[in-house]
PDB file of C-alpha atoms in Angstrom:
ATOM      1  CA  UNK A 172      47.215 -38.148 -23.359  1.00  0.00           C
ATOM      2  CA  UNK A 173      48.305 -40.736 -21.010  1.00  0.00           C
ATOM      3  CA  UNK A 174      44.674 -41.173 -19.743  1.00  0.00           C
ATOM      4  CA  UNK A 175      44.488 -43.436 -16.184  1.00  0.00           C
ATOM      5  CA  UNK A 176      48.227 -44.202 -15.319  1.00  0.00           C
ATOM      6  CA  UNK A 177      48.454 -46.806 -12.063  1.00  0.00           C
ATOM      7  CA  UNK A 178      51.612 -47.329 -10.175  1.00  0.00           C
ATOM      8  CA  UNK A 179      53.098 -49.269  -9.358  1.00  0.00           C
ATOM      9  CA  UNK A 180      52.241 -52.237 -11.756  1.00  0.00           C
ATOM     10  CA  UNK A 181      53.104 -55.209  -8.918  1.00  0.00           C
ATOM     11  CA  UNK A 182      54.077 -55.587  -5.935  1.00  0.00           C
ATOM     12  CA  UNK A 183      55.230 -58.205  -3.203  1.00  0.00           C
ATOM     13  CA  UNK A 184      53.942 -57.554   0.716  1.00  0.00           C
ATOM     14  CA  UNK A 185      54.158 -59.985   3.425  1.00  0.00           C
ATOM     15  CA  UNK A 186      51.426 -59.865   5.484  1.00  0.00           C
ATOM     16  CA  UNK A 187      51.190 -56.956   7.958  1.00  0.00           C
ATOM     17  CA  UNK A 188      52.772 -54.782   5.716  1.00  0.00           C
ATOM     18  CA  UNK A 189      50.958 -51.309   4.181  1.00  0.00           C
ATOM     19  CA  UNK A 190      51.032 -49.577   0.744  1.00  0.00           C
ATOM     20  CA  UNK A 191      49.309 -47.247  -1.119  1.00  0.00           C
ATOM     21  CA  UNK A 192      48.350 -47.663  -4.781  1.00  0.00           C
ATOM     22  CA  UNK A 193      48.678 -44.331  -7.132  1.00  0.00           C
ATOM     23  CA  UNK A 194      45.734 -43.770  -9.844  1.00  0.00           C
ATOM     24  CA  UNK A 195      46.285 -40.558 -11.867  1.00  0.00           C
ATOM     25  CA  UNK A 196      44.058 -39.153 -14.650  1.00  0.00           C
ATOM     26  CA  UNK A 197      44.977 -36.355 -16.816  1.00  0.00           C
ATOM     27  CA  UNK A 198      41.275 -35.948 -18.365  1.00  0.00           C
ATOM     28  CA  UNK A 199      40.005 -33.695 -15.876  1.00  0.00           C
ATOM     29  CA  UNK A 200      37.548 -36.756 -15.418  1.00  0.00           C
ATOM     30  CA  UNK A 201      35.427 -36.022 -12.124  1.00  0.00           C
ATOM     31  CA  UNK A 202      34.493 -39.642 -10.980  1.00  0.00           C
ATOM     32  CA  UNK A 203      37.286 -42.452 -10.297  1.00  0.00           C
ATOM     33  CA  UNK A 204      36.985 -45.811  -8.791  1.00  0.00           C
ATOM     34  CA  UNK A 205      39.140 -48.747  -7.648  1.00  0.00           C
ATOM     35  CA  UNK A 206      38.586 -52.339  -8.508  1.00  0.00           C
ATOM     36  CA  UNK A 207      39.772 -55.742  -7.470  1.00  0.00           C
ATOM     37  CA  UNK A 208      39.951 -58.735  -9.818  1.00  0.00           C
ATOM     38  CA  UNK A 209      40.449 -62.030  -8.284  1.00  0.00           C
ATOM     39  CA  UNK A 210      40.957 -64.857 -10.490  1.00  0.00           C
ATOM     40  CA  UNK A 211      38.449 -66.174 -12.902  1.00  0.00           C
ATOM     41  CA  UNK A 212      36.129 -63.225 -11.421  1.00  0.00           C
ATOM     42  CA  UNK A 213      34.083 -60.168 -12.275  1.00  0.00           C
ATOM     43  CA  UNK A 214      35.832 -56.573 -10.949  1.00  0.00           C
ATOM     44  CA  UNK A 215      34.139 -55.345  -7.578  1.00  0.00           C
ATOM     45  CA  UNK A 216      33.812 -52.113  -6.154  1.00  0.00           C
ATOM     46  CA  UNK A 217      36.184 -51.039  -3.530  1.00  0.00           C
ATOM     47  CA  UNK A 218      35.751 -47.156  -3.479  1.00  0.00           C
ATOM     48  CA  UNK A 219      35.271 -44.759  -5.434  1.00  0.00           C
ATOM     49  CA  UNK A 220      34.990 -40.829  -5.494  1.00  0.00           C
ATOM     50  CA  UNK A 221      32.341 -38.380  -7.157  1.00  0.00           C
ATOM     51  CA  UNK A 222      34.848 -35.855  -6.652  1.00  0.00           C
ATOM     52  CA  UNK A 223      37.617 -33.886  -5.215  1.00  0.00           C
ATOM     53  CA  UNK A 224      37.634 -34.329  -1.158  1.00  0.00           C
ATOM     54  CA  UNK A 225      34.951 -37.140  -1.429  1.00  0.00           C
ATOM     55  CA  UNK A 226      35.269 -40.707  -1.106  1.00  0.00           C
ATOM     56  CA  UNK A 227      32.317 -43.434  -0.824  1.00  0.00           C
ATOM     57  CA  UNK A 228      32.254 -47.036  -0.066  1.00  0.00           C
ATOM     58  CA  UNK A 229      32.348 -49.727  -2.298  1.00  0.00           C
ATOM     59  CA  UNK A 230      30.970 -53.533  -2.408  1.00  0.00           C
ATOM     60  CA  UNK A 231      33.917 -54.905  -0.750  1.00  0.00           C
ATOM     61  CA  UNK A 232      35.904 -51.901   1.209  1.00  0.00           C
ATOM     62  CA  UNK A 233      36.561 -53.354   4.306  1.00  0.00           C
ATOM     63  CA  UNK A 234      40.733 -53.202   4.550  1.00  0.00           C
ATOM     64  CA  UNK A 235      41.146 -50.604   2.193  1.00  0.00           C
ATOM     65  CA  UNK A 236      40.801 -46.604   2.566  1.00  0.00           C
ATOM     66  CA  UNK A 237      41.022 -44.009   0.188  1.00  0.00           C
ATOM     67  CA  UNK A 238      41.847 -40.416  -0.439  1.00  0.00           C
ATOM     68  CA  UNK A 239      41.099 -37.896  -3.101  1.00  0.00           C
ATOM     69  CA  UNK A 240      43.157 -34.772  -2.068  1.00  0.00           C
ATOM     70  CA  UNK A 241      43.970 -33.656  -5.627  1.00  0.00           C
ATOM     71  CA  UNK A 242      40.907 -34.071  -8.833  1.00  0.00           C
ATOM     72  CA  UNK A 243      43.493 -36.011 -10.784  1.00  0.00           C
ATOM     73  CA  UNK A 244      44.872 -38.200  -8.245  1.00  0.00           C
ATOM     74  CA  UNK A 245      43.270 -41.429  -6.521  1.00  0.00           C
ATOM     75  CA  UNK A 246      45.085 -43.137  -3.677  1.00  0.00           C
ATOM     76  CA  UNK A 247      44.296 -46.853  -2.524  1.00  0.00           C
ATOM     77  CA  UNK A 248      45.850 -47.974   0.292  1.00  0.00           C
ATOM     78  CA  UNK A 249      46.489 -51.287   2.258  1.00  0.00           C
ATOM     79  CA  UNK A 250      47.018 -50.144   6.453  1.00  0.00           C
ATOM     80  CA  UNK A 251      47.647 -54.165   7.161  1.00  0.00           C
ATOM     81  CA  UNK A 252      47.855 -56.250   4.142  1.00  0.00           C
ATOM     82  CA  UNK A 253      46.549 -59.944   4.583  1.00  0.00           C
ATOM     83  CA  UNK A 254      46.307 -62.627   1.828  1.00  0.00           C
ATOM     84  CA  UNK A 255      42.815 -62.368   0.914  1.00  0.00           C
ATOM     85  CA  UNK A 256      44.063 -58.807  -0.718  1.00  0.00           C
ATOM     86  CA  UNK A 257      46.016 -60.488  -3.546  1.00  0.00           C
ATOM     87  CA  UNK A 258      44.484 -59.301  -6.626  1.00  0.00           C
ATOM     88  CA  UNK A 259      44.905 -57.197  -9.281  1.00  0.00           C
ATOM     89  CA  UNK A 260      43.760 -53.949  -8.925  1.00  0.00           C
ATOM     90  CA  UNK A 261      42.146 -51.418 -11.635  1.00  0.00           C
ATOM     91  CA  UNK A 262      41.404 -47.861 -11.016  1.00  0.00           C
ATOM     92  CA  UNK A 263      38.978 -46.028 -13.307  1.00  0.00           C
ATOM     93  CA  UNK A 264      37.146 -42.243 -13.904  1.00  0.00           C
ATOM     94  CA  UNK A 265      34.975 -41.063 -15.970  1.00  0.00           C
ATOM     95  CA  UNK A 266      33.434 -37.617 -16.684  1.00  0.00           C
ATOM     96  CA  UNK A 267      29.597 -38.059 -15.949  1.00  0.00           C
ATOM     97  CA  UNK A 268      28.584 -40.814 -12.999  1.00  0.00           C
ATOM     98  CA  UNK A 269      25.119 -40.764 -14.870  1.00  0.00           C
ATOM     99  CA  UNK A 270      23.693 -43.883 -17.109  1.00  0.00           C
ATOM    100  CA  UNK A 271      25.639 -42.995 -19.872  1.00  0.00           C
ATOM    101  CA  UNK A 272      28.945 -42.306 -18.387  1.00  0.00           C
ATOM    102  CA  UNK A 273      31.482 -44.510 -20.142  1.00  0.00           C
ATOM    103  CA  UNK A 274      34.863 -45.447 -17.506  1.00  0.00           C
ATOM    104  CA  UNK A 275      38.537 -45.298 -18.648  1.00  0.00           C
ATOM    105  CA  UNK A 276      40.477 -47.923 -17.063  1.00  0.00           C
ATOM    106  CA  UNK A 277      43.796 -48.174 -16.372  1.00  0.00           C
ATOM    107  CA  UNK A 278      46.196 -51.184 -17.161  1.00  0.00           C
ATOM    108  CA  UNK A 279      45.886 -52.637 -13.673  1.00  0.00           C
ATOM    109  CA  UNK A 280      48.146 -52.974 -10.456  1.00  0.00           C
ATOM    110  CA  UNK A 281      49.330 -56.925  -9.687  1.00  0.00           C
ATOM    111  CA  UNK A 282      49.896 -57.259  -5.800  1.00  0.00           C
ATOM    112  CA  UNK A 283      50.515 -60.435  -3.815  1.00  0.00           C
ATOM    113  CA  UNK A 284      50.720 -60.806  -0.346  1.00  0.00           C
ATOM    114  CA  UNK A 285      52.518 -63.679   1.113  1.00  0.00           C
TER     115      UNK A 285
ATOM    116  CA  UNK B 290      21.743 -52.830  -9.804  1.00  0.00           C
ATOM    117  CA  UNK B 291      19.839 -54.983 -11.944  1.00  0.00           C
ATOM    118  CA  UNK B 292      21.179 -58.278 -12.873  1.00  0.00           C
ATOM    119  CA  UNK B 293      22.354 -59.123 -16.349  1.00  0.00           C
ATOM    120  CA  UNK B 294      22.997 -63.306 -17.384  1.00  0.00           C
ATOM    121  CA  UNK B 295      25.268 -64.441 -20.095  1.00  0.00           C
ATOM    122  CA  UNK B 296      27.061 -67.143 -20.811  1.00  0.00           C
ATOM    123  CA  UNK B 297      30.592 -68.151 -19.121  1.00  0.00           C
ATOM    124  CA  UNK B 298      31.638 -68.935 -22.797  1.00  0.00           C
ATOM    125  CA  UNK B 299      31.510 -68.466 -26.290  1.00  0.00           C
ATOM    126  CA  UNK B 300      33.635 -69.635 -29.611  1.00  0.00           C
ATOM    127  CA  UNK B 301      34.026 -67.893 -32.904  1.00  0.00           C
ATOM    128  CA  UNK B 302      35.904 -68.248 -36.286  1.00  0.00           C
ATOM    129  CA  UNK B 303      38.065 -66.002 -37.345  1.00  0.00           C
ATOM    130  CA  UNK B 304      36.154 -63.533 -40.020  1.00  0.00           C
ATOM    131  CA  UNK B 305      32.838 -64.681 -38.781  1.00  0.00           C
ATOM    132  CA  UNK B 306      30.096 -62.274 -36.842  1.00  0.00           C
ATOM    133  CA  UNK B 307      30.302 -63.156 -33.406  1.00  0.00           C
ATOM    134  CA  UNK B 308      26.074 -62.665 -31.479  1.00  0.00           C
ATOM    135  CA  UNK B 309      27.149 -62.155 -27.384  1.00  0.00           C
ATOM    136  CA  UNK B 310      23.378 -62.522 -25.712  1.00  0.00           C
ATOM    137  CA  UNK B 311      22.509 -61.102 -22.116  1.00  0.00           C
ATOM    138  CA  UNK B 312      19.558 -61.437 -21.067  1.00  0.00           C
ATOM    139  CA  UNK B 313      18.171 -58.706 -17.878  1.00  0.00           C
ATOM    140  CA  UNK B 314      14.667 -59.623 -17.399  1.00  0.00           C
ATOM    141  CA  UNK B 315      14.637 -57.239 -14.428  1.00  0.00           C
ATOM    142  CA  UNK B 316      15.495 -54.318 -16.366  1.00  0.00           C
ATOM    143  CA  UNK B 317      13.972 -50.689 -15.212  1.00  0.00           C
ATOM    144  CA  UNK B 318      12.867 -48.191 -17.725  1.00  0.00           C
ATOM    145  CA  UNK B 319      16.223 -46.009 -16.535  1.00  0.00           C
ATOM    146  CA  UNK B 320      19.028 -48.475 -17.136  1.00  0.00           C
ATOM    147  CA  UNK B 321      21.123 -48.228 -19.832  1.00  0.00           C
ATOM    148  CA  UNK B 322      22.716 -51.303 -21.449  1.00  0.00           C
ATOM    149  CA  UNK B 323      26.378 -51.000 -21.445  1.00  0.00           C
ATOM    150  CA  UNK B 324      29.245 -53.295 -22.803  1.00  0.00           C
ATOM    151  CA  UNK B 325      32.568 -53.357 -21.821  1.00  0.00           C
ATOM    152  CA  UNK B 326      35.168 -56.142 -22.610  1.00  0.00           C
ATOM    153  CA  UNK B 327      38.409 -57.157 -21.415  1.00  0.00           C
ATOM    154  CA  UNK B 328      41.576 -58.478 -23.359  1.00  0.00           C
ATOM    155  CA  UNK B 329      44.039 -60.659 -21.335  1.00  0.00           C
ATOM    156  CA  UNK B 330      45.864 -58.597 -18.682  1.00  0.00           C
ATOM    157  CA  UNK B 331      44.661 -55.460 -19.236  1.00  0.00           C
ATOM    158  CA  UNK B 332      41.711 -53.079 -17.671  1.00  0.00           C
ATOM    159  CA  UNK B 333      38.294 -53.320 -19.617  1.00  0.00           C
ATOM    160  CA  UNK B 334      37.512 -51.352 -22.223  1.00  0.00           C
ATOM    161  CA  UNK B 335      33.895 -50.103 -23.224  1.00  0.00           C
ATOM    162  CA  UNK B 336      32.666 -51.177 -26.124  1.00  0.00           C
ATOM    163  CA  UNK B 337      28.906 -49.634 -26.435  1.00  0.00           C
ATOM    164  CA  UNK B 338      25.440 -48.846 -24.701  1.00  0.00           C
ATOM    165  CA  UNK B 339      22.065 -48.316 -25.324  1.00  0.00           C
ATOM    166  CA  UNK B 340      18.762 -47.775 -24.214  1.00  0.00           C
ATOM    167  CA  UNK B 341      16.209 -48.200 -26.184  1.00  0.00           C
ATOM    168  CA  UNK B 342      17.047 -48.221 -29.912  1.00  0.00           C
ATOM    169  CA  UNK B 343      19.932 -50.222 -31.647  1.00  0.00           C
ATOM    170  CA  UNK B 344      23.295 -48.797 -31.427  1.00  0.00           C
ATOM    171  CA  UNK B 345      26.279 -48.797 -33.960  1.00  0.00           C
ATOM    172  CA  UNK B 346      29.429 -47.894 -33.660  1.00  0.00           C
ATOM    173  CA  UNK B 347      33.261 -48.366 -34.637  1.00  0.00           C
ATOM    174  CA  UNK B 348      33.533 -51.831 -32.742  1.00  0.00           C
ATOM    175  CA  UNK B 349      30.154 -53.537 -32.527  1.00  0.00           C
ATOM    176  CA  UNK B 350      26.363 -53.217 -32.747  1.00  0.00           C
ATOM    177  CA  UNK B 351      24.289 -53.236 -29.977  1.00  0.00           C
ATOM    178  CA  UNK B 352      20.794 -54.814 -30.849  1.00  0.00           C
ATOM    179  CA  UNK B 353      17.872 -54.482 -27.892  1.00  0.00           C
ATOM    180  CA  UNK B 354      14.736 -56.591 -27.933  1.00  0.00           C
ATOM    181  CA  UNK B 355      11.862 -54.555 -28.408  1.00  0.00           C
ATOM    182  CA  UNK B 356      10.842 -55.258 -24.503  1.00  0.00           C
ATOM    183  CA  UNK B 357      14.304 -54.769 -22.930  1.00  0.00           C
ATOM    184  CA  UNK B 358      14.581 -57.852 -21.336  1.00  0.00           C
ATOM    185  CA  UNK B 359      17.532 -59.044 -23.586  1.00  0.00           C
ATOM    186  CA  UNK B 360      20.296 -57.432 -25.805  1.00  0.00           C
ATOM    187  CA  UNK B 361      22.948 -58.670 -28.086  1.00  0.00           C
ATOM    188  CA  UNK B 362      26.322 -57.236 -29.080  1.00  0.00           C
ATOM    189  CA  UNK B 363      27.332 -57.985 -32.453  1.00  0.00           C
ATOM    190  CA  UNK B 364      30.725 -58.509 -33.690  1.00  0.00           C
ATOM    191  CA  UNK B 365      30.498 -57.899 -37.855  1.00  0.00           C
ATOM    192  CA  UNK B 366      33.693 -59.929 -38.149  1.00  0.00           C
ATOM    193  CA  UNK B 367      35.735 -61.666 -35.524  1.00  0.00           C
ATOM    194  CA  UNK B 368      39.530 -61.341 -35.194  1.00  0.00           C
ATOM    195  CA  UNK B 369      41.628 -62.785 -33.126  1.00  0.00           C
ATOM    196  CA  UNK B 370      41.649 -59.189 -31.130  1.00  0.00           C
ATOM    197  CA  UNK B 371      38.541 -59.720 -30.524  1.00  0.00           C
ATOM    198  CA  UNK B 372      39.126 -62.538 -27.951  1.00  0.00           C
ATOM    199  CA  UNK B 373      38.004 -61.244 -24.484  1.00  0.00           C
ATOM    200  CA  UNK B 374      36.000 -61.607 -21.674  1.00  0.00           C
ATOM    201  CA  UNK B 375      32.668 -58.941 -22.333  1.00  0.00           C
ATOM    202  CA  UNK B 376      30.314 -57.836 -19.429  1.00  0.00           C
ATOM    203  CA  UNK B 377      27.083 -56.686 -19.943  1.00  0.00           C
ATOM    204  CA  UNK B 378      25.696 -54.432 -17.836  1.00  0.00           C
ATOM    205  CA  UNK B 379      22.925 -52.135 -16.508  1.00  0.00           C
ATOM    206  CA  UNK B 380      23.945 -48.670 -15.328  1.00  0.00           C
ATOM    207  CA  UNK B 381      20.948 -46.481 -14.291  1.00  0.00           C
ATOM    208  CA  UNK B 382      21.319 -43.188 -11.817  1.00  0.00           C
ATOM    209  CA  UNK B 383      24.588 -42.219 -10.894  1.00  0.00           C
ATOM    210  CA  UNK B 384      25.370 -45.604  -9.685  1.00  0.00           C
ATOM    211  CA  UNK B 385      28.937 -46.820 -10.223  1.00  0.00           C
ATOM    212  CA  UNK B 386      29.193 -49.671 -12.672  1.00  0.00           C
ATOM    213  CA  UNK B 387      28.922 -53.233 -11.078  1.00  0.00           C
ATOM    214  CA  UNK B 388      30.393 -56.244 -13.467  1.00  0.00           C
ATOM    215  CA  UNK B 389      29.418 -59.947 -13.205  1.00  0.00           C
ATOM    216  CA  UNK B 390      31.303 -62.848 -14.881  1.00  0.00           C
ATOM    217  CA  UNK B 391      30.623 -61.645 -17.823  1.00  0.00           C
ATOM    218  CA  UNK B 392      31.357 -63.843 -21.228  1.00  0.00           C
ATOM    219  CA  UNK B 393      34.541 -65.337 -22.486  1.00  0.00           C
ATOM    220  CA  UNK B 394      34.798 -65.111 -26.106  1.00  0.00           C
ATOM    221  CA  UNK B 395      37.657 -67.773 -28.200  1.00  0.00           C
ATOM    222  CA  UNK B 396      38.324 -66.858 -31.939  1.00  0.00           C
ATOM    223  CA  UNK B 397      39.375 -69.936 -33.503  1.00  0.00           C
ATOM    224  CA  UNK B 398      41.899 -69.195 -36.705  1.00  0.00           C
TER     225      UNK B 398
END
């Protein structure tokens, strides 16, 4: 199994410009999440979905928006990238969203925006 | 969320048993202790929870004061694999997990 597969792995955007970050899963997992990472820093909650169709807001989700059209797939995207959005970016799922649900992460997406 | 504390850092030997503390003095009777850690440039990785009772498993023990209000993950014996940055935290409900700063850990050959 693959298990949470993020592309791309970096990317360069000058400010202004959009993308969209792919998270898939192939563990029929119903929950997934994105993360930032800033340097020297915790991860914190950008969005994250308790399931096909539905999306919910994050600690920090202003800039970002999110779609879950498909159970395996997680999109992130960027509509105006500015350059207080460079991070590195992990997407997650997991099977149960209850107290004992453990996340798979995947290996992380670098983007910097000049 | 409640709020966990740990150190920013922590050094081990090589071959030695590495204690991680966190203390969550604000812990309800619903949160679950969880442990993930995170080697350089890649996504965390869980490592172990708990609720009430000590834990074991393949990569560490999880040992839980008898009052909640502090935990410690053990590492039997320290590798240099081992070096990471571990986050301890409280997951209760169907909250999403939230991560501090978490604990750098240095194994020294």
């Amino acid at each position: 199994n693959a298990g949470v597969t993020q592309t791309p792995k970096f990317r360069v955007l000058k400010t202004g410009q959009s993308m969209t970050l792919l998270c898939a899963q192939d563990m029929n997992h119903e929950y997934m999440y994105w993360y930032r990472q800033d340097p020297g820093m915790g991860l914190r909650l950008i969005h994250y979905s308790v399931g096909e169709g539905t999306t919910a807001k994050g600690e920090v989700p202003d800039g970002y928006n999110v779609s879950r059209l498909k159970k395996q797939n997680f999109l992130l995207g960027l509509e105006s990238a500015a350059p207080s959005q460079t991070s590195v970016y992990f997407c997650a799922s997991s099977y149960w969203a209850g107290a004992v649900g453990e996340l798979f992460f995947g290996e992380g997406s670098r983007l910097t925006v000049l | 969320d409640a709020k966990t504390t740990q150190p920013n850092s922590m050094e081990s030997n090589e071959e030695e048993p590495v204690h991680l503390p966190c203390n969550h003095s604000t812990i309800s009777g619903t949160d679950y202790i969880h442990w993930y850690r995170q080697l350089p440039s890649q996504g965390p990785e869980y490592v172990i929870h708990g609720l009430t009772s000590n834990v074991n498993n393949r990569m560490a023990s999880l040992a839980i004061a008898e009052d909640r209000k502090s935990s410690t993950l053990i590492l039997h014996r320290a590798t240099l694999r081992d070096a990471a940055v571990y986050y301890c935290i409280l997951r209760g409900g169907n909250t999403p997990l939230v991560f501090g700063k978490g604990t750098r850990l240095s194994v020294i050959a």
